[in-house]
Short mmCIF file of C-alpha atoms in Angstrom, two decimals:
data_model
loop_
_atom_site.label_atom_id
_atom_site.label_comp_id
_atom_site.label_asym_id
_atom_site.label_seq_id
_atom_site.Cartn_x
_atom_site.Cartn_y
_atom_site.Cartn_z
CA MET A 1 128.87 94.79 115.77
CA SER A 2 129.38 97.59 112.98
CA ARG A 3 127.08 97.21 110.00
CA PHE A 4 130.09 97.31 107.63
CA TYR A 5 131.24 94.06 109.08
CA TYR A 6 128.02 92.33 107.92
CA TYR A 7 128.56 93.84 104.59
CA LEU A 8 131.75 91.91 103.89
CA ILE A 9 130.14 88.83 104.98
CA LEU A 10 126.95 88.88 103.12
CA ILE A 11 128.41 90.36 99.81
CA ASN A 12 130.79 87.34 99.48
CA MET A 13 127.97 84.95 100.16
CA ILE A 14 125.31 86.52 97.79
CA ALA A 15 127.97 87.26 95.08
CA ASN A 16 129.05 83.43 94.88
CA ILE A 17 125.42 82.39 94.25
CA ILE A 18 126.01 83.25 90.59
CA SER A 19 129.62 81.88 90.43
CA ALA A 20 131.05 78.39 90.43
CA VAL A 21 129.95 77.42 93.88
CA PRO A 22 126.32 76.36 93.11
CA THR A 23 127.60 74.41 90.09
CA ILE A 24 130.05 72.56 92.32
CA LEU A 25 127.56 71.84 95.05
CA LEU A 26 125.08 70.51 92.56
CA TYR A 27 127.62 68.47 90.60
CA TYR A 28 128.16 66.42 93.73
CA ARG A 29 124.41 66.19 94.65
CA GLU A 30 124.66 62.23 94.50
CA ASP A 31 128.17 61.95 96.06
CA GLY A 32 127.96 63.36 99.54
CA ALA A 33 126.97 67.08 98.77
CA VAL A 34 124.21 67.37 101.55
CA SER A 35 126.32 66.23 104.38
CA ALA A 36 129.13 68.31 103.09
CA LEU A 37 126.77 71.35 103.20
CA ILE A 38 126.44 70.63 107.03
CA VAL A 39 130.11 70.28 107.59
CA GLY A 40 130.98 73.33 105.50
CA ALA A 41 128.64 75.47 107.08
CA MET A 42 129.95 74.49 110.50
CA LEU A 43 133.66 74.97 109.52
CA GLY A 44 132.74 78.23 107.94
CA LEU A 45 131.22 79.57 111.09
CA VAL A 46 134.14 78.48 113.07
CA ILE A 47 136.48 80.41 110.71
CA VAL A 48 134.14 83.54 110.87
CA VAL A 49 134.14 83.49 114.79
CA ILE A 50 137.92 83.18 115.00
CA TYR A 51 138.97 85.67 112.52
CA THR A 52 136.34 88.12 113.80
CA LYS A 53 137.85 87.68 117.51
CA PHE A 54 141.25 87.92 116.42
CA PHE A 55 140.92 91.16 114.62
CA ASN A 56 138.65 92.55 117.18
CA ALA A 57 141.31 92.18 119.63
CA PHE A 58 143.44 94.48 117.72
CA PRO A 59 141.14 97.49 116.69
CA GLY A 60 142.43 99.50 113.61
CA MET A 61 145.37 97.26 112.79
CA THR A 62 145.87 95.50 109.54
CA PHE A 63 147.27 91.97 109.28
CA PRO A 64 150.58 93.33 107.50
CA GLU A 65 151.00 95.73 110.62
CA LEU A 66 150.54 92.77 112.96
CA LEU A 67 153.00 90.63 111.10
CA VAL A 68 155.60 93.47 111.10
CA LYS A 69 155.28 93.47 114.83
CA THR A 70 155.60 89.85 115.38
CA MET A 71 157.06 87.96 112.53
CA PRO A 72 160.64 88.34 110.59
CA LYS A 73 160.68 89.81 107.10
CA TRP A 74 161.53 86.59 105.39
CA PHE A 75 158.35 85.12 106.39
CA TYR A 76 155.79 87.84 105.94
CA TYR A 77 156.89 89.31 102.66
CA PRO A 78 156.25 85.93 100.70
CA LEU A 79 153.09 85.21 102.51
CA LEU A 80 151.75 88.67 101.88
CA CYS A 81 152.58 88.46 98.14
CA PHE A 82 150.89 84.94 98.14
CA MET A 83 147.66 86.48 99.90
CA ALA A 84 147.68 89.28 97.31
CA ILE A 85 147.71 86.98 94.40
CA MET A 86 145.01 84.74 95.96
CA TRP A 87 142.84 87.93 96.37
CA PHE A 88 143.53 89.04 92.77
CA VAL A 89 142.28 85.67 91.60
CA ALA A 90 139.39 85.66 93.82
CA GLY A 91 138.24 88.84 92.10
CA ALA A 92 139.38 87.76 88.60
CA SER A 93 137.23 84.58 88.91
CA THR A 94 134.10 86.59 89.71
CA LEU A 95 134.94 88.91 86.60
CA ILE A 96 135.58 86.11 84.36
CA THR A 97 132.25 84.46 85.49
CA TYR A 98 130.17 87.49 84.98
CA THR A 99 131.95 88.19 81.60
CA PHE A 100 130.61 84.76 80.39
CA LEU A 101 127.11 85.34 81.51
CA LEU A 102 126.90 88.62 79.76
CA ILE A 103 128.09 86.90 76.68
CA ARG A 104 125.74 84.10 76.98
CA TYR A 105 122.54 85.90 78.15
CA LEU A 106 122.75 89.74 77.64
CA THR A 107 125.41 90.88 75.06
CA PRO A 108 126.04 87.82 72.67
CA ASP A 109 127.14 89.91 69.69
CA ILE A 110 129.72 92.20 71.65
CA PRO A 111 133.47 90.79 71.52
CA ILE A 112 134.32 89.27 74.98
CA MET A 113 137.57 91.26 75.04
CA LEU A 114 135.40 94.52 75.09
CA ILE A 115 133.17 93.26 77.72
CA GLY A 116 135.92 92.29 80.03
CA LEU A 117 137.71 95.55 79.40
CA THR A 118 134.52 97.49 80.13
CA LEU A 119 134.06 95.73 83.55
CA ILE A 120 137.64 96.17 84.37
CA ALA A 121 137.61 99.83 83.72
CA SER A 122 134.60 100.38 85.94
CA ILE A 123 136.26 98.69 88.73
CA ILE A 124 139.90 99.05 88.72
CA PHE A 125 140.26 102.72 89.75
CA GLY A 126 137.78 102.17 92.57
CA CYS A 127 140.27 99.66 94.39
CA PHE A 128 142.62 102.72 94.82
CA MET A 129 140.15 104.49 97.05
CA LYS A 130 140.75 104.66 100.73
CA THR A 131 139.32 101.89 102.69
CA ASP A 132 136.40 103.91 104.16
CA ARG A 133 135.45 105.17 100.88
CA VAL A 134 135.28 101.74 99.65
CA LEU A 135 132.98 100.71 102.42
CA TYR A 136 130.78 103.74 101.85
CA THR A 137 130.45 102.85 98.30
CA ILE A 138 129.82 99.15 99.23
CA GLU A 139 126.90 100.39 101.81
CA ILE A 140 125.18 102.67 98.98
CA ILE A 141 125.04 100.07 96.30
CA PHE A 142 124.05 97.08 98.57
CA LEU A 143 121.30 98.99 100.46
CA ILE A 144 119.94 99.90 96.90
CA ASN A 145 119.92 96.22 95.87
CA PHE A 146 118.83 94.63 99.23
CA PRO A 147 115.17 94.85 98.61
CA ILE A 148 115.30 93.22 95.24
CA ILE A 149 117.50 90.38 96.86
CA ILE A 150 114.73 89.79 99.39
CA PHE A 151 111.98 90.01 96.77
CA ILE A 152 113.87 87.52 94.56
CA ILE A 153 114.30 85.15 97.62
CA ILE A 154 110.59 85.44 98.78
CA LYS A 155 109.52 84.89 94.91
CA ALA A 156 111.63 81.68 94.90
CA TYR A 157 110.25 80.07 97.96
CA THR A 158 106.77 80.94 97.18
CA SER A 159 106.73 80.01 93.54
CA LYS A 160 104.37 77.26 92.43
CA SER A 161 107.13 76.09 90.22
CA LEU A 162 109.09 75.17 93.42
CA ASP A 163 108.41 71.39 94.03
CA TRP A 164 109.34 70.49 97.69
CA ASP A 165 109.14 66.59 96.86
CA PHE A 166 112.43 67.30 94.84
CA ILE A 167 114.07 69.13 97.90
CA LYS A 168 113.02 66.15 100.10
CA ALA A 169 114.52 63.66 97.66
CA ALA A 170 117.79 65.37 97.63
CA MET A 171 117.94 65.44 101.41
CA LEU A 172 117.78 61.76 101.63
CA HIS A 173 121.48 61.86 100.37
CA VAL A 174 122.45 63.28 104.01
CA VAL A 175 123.77 59.88 104.91
CA GLU A 176 126.54 59.76 102.38
CA MET A 177 130.11 60.66 103.19
CA PRO A 178 130.78 64.42 102.97
CA ASN A 179 132.36 65.39 99.77
CA MET A 180 135.70 67.52 100.20
CA ASN A 181 135.00 69.69 97.24
CA VAL A 182 131.67 70.66 98.44
CA ILE A 183 132.97 71.35 101.96
CA THR A 184 135.66 73.86 100.46
CA ALA A 185 133.18 75.56 98.26
CA CYS A 186 130.91 76.18 101.20
CA ILE A 187 133.85 77.35 103.30
CA PHE A 188 134.61 79.96 100.47
CA LEU A 189 131.13 81.41 101.16
CA SER A 190 132.05 82.39 104.45
CA LEU A 191 135.60 83.90 103.70
CA GLY A 192 134.21 87.27 103.32
CA VAL A 193 135.38 87.65 107.08
CA VAL A 194 139.12 87.26 105.86
CA ASN A 195 138.68 90.80 104.21
CA LEU A 196 139.45 92.00 107.59
CA VAL A 197 143.08 91.60 107.04
CA ILE A 198 142.96 95.13 105.46
CA PHE A 199 139.55 96.43 106.27
CA ASN A 200 140.16 96.09 110.02
CA ARG A 201 141.80 99.44 109.86
CA PHE A 202 138.32 100.82 109.63
CA PHE A 203 137.18 99.33 112.76
CA THR A 204 139.19 101.58 115.27
CA GLN A 205 136.92 100.74 118.14
CA LYS A 206 136.61 97.38 119.71
CA GLN A 207 133.28 95.78 118.60
CA ASN A 208 130.69 93.87 120.54
CA PHE A 209 130.89 90.29 119.13
CA GLY A 210 129.07 87.81 121.29
CA LEU A 211 126.44 85.05 120.93
CA LYS A 212 123.75 87.22 119.05
CA GLN A 213 126.15 88.49 116.53
CA ILE A 214 127.27 84.73 115.95
CA ILE A 215 123.76 83.58 115.62
CA VAL A 216 123.07 86.40 112.96
CA VAL A 217 126.09 85.17 111.14
CA ALA A 218 125.31 81.44 111.49
CA PHE A 219 121.64 82.07 110.14
CA SER A 220 122.78 84.07 107.26
CA SER A 221 125.37 81.40 106.41
CA ILE A 222 122.90 78.38 106.52
CA ALA A 223 120.25 80.42 104.76
CA THR A 224 122.65 81.13 101.89
CA ILE A 225 123.78 77.44 101.65
CA PHE A 226 120.40 76.22 101.70
CA THR A 227 118.91 78.52 99.22
CA THR A 228 122.00 78.13 96.99
CA TYR A 229 121.81 74.35 96.77
CA PHE A 230 118.14 73.40 97.44
CA ILE A 231 116.21 76.12 95.41
CA PRO A 232 117.52 75.07 91.99
CA MET A 233 116.98 71.49 92.97
CA GLY A 234 113.36 72.35 93.79
CA PHE A 235 112.77 73.93 90.42
CA HIS A 236 114.48 71.42 88.15
CA GLY A 237 114.79 68.09 90.08
CA LEU A 238 117.57 65.90 90.88
CA LYS A 239 118.21 64.61 87.57
CA SER A 240 117.63 67.67 85.28
CA ILE A 241 119.86 69.90 87.25
CA ASP A 242 122.93 68.35 85.61
CA GLU A 243 122.12 69.87 82.29
CA LEU A 244 122.29 73.50 83.45
CA VAL A 245 125.63 75.38 83.19
CA TYR A 246 124.27 78.25 85.35
CA PRO A 247 121.68 76.59 87.53
CA TRP A 248 120.51 79.88 89.37
CA VAL A 249 120.19 81.93 86.25
CA ALA A 250 117.87 78.91 84.82
CA THR A 251 116.03 79.02 88.15
CA SER A 252 115.31 82.91 87.79
CA ASP A 253 114.28 82.27 84.31
CA SER A 254 111.46 79.86 85.74
CA MET A 255 110.07 82.69 87.77
CA ARG A 256 107.74 85.33 86.16
CA MET A 257 106.22 88.74 87.33
CA LYS A 258 102.64 88.99 85.94
CA PHE A 259 101.89 92.45 87.06
CA PHE A 260 105.39 94.24 86.68
CA LEU A 261 106.85 96.05 83.65
CA ILE A 262 109.42 93.14 83.17
CA GLU A 263 107.91 89.73 83.08
CA ARG A 264 110.98 87.34 83.24
CA LEU A 265 112.82 87.65 86.47
CA VAL A 266 116.05 86.55 84.89
CA TYR A 267 116.94 90.03 83.63
CA VAL A 268 116.39 91.61 87.23
CA PHE A 269 118.44 88.82 88.54
CA LEU A 270 121.33 89.43 86.04
CA LEU A 271 121.40 92.91 86.70
CA LEU A 272 121.13 92.59 90.50
CA ASN A 273 124.03 90.09 90.40
CA LEU A 274 126.14 92.51 88.11
CA SER A 275 125.88 94.81 90.97
CA MET A 276 126.76 92.46 93.56
CA ALA A 277 129.67 90.98 91.51
CA PHE A 278 130.91 94.64 91.06
CA LEU A 279 131.11 94.95 95.03
CA SER A 280 132.68 91.55 95.29
CA ILE A 281 135.53 92.47 92.94
CA LEU A 282 135.99 95.77 94.34
CA ILE A 283 136.38 94.18 97.82
CA HIS A 284 139.00 91.49 96.60
CA TRP A 285 140.86 93.61 94.45
CA HIS A 286 140.95 96.47 97.05
CA VAL A 287 142.57 94.19 99.56
CA ALA A 288 145.03 92.78 96.77
CA VAL A 289 145.93 96.35 96.00
CA GLU A 290 146.76 97.22 99.52
CA LEU A 291 148.84 94.10 100.13
CA PHE A 292 150.72 94.72 96.83
CA LYS A 293 151.33 98.30 98.06
CA PHE A 294 152.73 96.93 101.29
CA VAL A 295 154.97 94.44 99.77
CA PHE A 296 156.32 96.41 96.88
CA ARG A 297 156.20 99.92 98.10
CA LEU A 298 154.52 100.77 95.04
CA GLU A 299 154.59 104.75 95.94
CA LYS A 300 158.29 104.57 95.72
CA ILE A 301 158.54 103.04 92.28
CA LYS A 302 159.31 105.74 89.97
CA TYR A 303 160.81 106.43 86.49
CA LYS A 304 162.31 109.73 85.89
CA ASP A 305 160.69 111.07 89.19
CA ILE A 306 157.15 109.98 87.75
CA PRO A 307 155.40 107.58 90.20
CA ILE A 308 154.57 104.52 88.09
CA GLY A 309 153.92 101.98 90.80
CA TYR A 310 150.13 102.02 90.72
CA LEU A 311 150.22 102.18 87.04
CA ILE A 312 152.24 98.92 86.91
CA ILE A 313 149.43 97.26 89.28
CA ILE A 314 146.60 98.69 86.98
CA LEU A 315 148.31 97.24 83.75
CA PHE A 316 148.97 93.98 85.57
CA PHE A 317 145.62 93.47 86.76
CA THR A 318 143.98 94.40 83.34
CA ALA A 319 146.36 92.32 81.22
CA ALA A 320 146.30 89.17 83.54
CA SER A 321 142.21 89.48 83.71
CA LEU A 322 141.90 89.79 80.04
CA PHE A 323 144.33 86.98 79.31
CA LEU A 324 142.28 84.76 81.47
CA ILE A 325 139.00 85.80 79.98
CA VAL A 326 140.06 84.87 76.46
CA THR A 327 141.88 81.84 77.14
CA LEU A 328 139.70 80.15 79.61
CA THR A 329 136.35 78.04 78.87
CA GLU A 330 133.59 77.70 81.11
CA TYR A 331 134.48 74.23 81.83
CA GLN A 332 138.02 75.10 82.66
CA LEU A 333 136.70 77.97 84.99
CA PHE A 334 134.66 75.37 86.77
CA GLN A 335 137.46 73.12 87.22
CA TYR A 336 140.04 75.79 88.19
CA SER A 337 137.58 77.32 90.57
CA LYS A 338 137.30 73.90 92.39
CA TYR A 339 141.02 73.74 92.95
CA PHE A 340 141.08 77.45 94.17
CA PHE A 341 138.43 76.83 96.58
CA ASN A 342 140.26 73.95 98.01
CA LEU A 343 143.50 75.98 98.19
CA THR A 344 141.84 78.92 99.93
CA ALA A 345 140.28 76.82 102.67
CA VAL A 346 143.29 74.89 103.33
CA ASN A 347 145.33 78.25 103.50
CA PHE A 348 142.90 80.28 105.60
CA VAL A 349 142.28 77.13 108.02
CA THR A 350 146.02 76.84 108.38
CA MET A 351 146.43 80.40 109.05
CA ILE A 352 144.48 79.98 112.11
CA PHE A 353 147.56 78.78 113.90
CA LEU A 354 149.46 81.78 112.65
CA LEU A 355 146.66 84.08 114.22
CA PHE A 356 147.16 82.06 117.63
CA TYR A 357 150.75 82.63 117.46
CA ILE A 358 150.62 86.33 116.64
CA ALA A 359 147.97 86.88 119.26
CA ARG A 360 150.36 85.37 121.96
CA ARG A 361 153.21 87.37 120.78
CA MET A 362 151.27 90.57 120.85
CA LYS A 363 150.23 89.80 124.49
CA GLY A 364 153.55 88.92 125.29
CA ALA A 365 154.96 92.34 124.02
CA LYS A 366 152.01 94.21 125.93
CA ASP A 367 152.84 92.26 129.24
CA SER A 368 156.52 93.12 128.90
CA LYS A 369 155.75 96.77 128.43
CA ASN A 370 153.62 96.78 131.54
#
């Protein structure tokens, strides 16, 4: 399997460590979170396998192109518009989360509107790059940060402040009924594969996706979910974790580097996640832009022979994101993220039936040609 495929999956998992996902998981720690982690990891893996096998069967083709060949216009235009909005919201939620983090931990005296605008300006134009250039950008930034990610994970697992008795106590809740909000949050961690709806145009050759590749994805998913949930628990305990707004930031602040220039690991962690958040937003918004381009034919929208379609999208993304940044509170962001994860899980699980239908229609069309 191409390394770029793994980037799409891993970045979605890593970027969401700092988002509302760990807050949701830990909020339901005494209400079925542990059993839900197991269910969510299994369902997430099933989604990854089905979506990967589907797109692998049609190398180089995007989801809109497949819909054009198999479905009527009245069906696929509203569907693609809805999906574009979902991808925009997914990127915007990461943007808003990180804006709140910058205000709280790094730049408390700078107006929140200015921080949001700076982040948007650094990302928005990259979304209009060609898909292959987006992937090359992702690779460069990801490979630079990967050693730091590994270092932080090793540092967390080997820290003397990590109390495994807290983790064992949390595991005892495995007998409780799985919590649905935790299941959908875990599924969201695995939804990086859905970006293939556009990024599949890069994979023009059929990829080798067998048991070995599934084991790699399963291991990455389980390790991410285990680390996301149990490491903050191991540092802060089952009761104290309830007082933390951003559990992973507090966890990283519990670690020190005695023989390094920067003693507090929290600053390294925040900068690392800034780059991961940048990649996550870039991926989500690139897919959203491509879907909007397909639905509204942006290149054909002109005013006095001047193409303004792309400008409309830039203004829409900027205005909508800034509006959400200045109106939402951290508590509202947490609540709405929970609803959004539920919606995405239902949507992309339901779409599996659509994928089977499209695959059947494509096979029928191929057989009729032969």
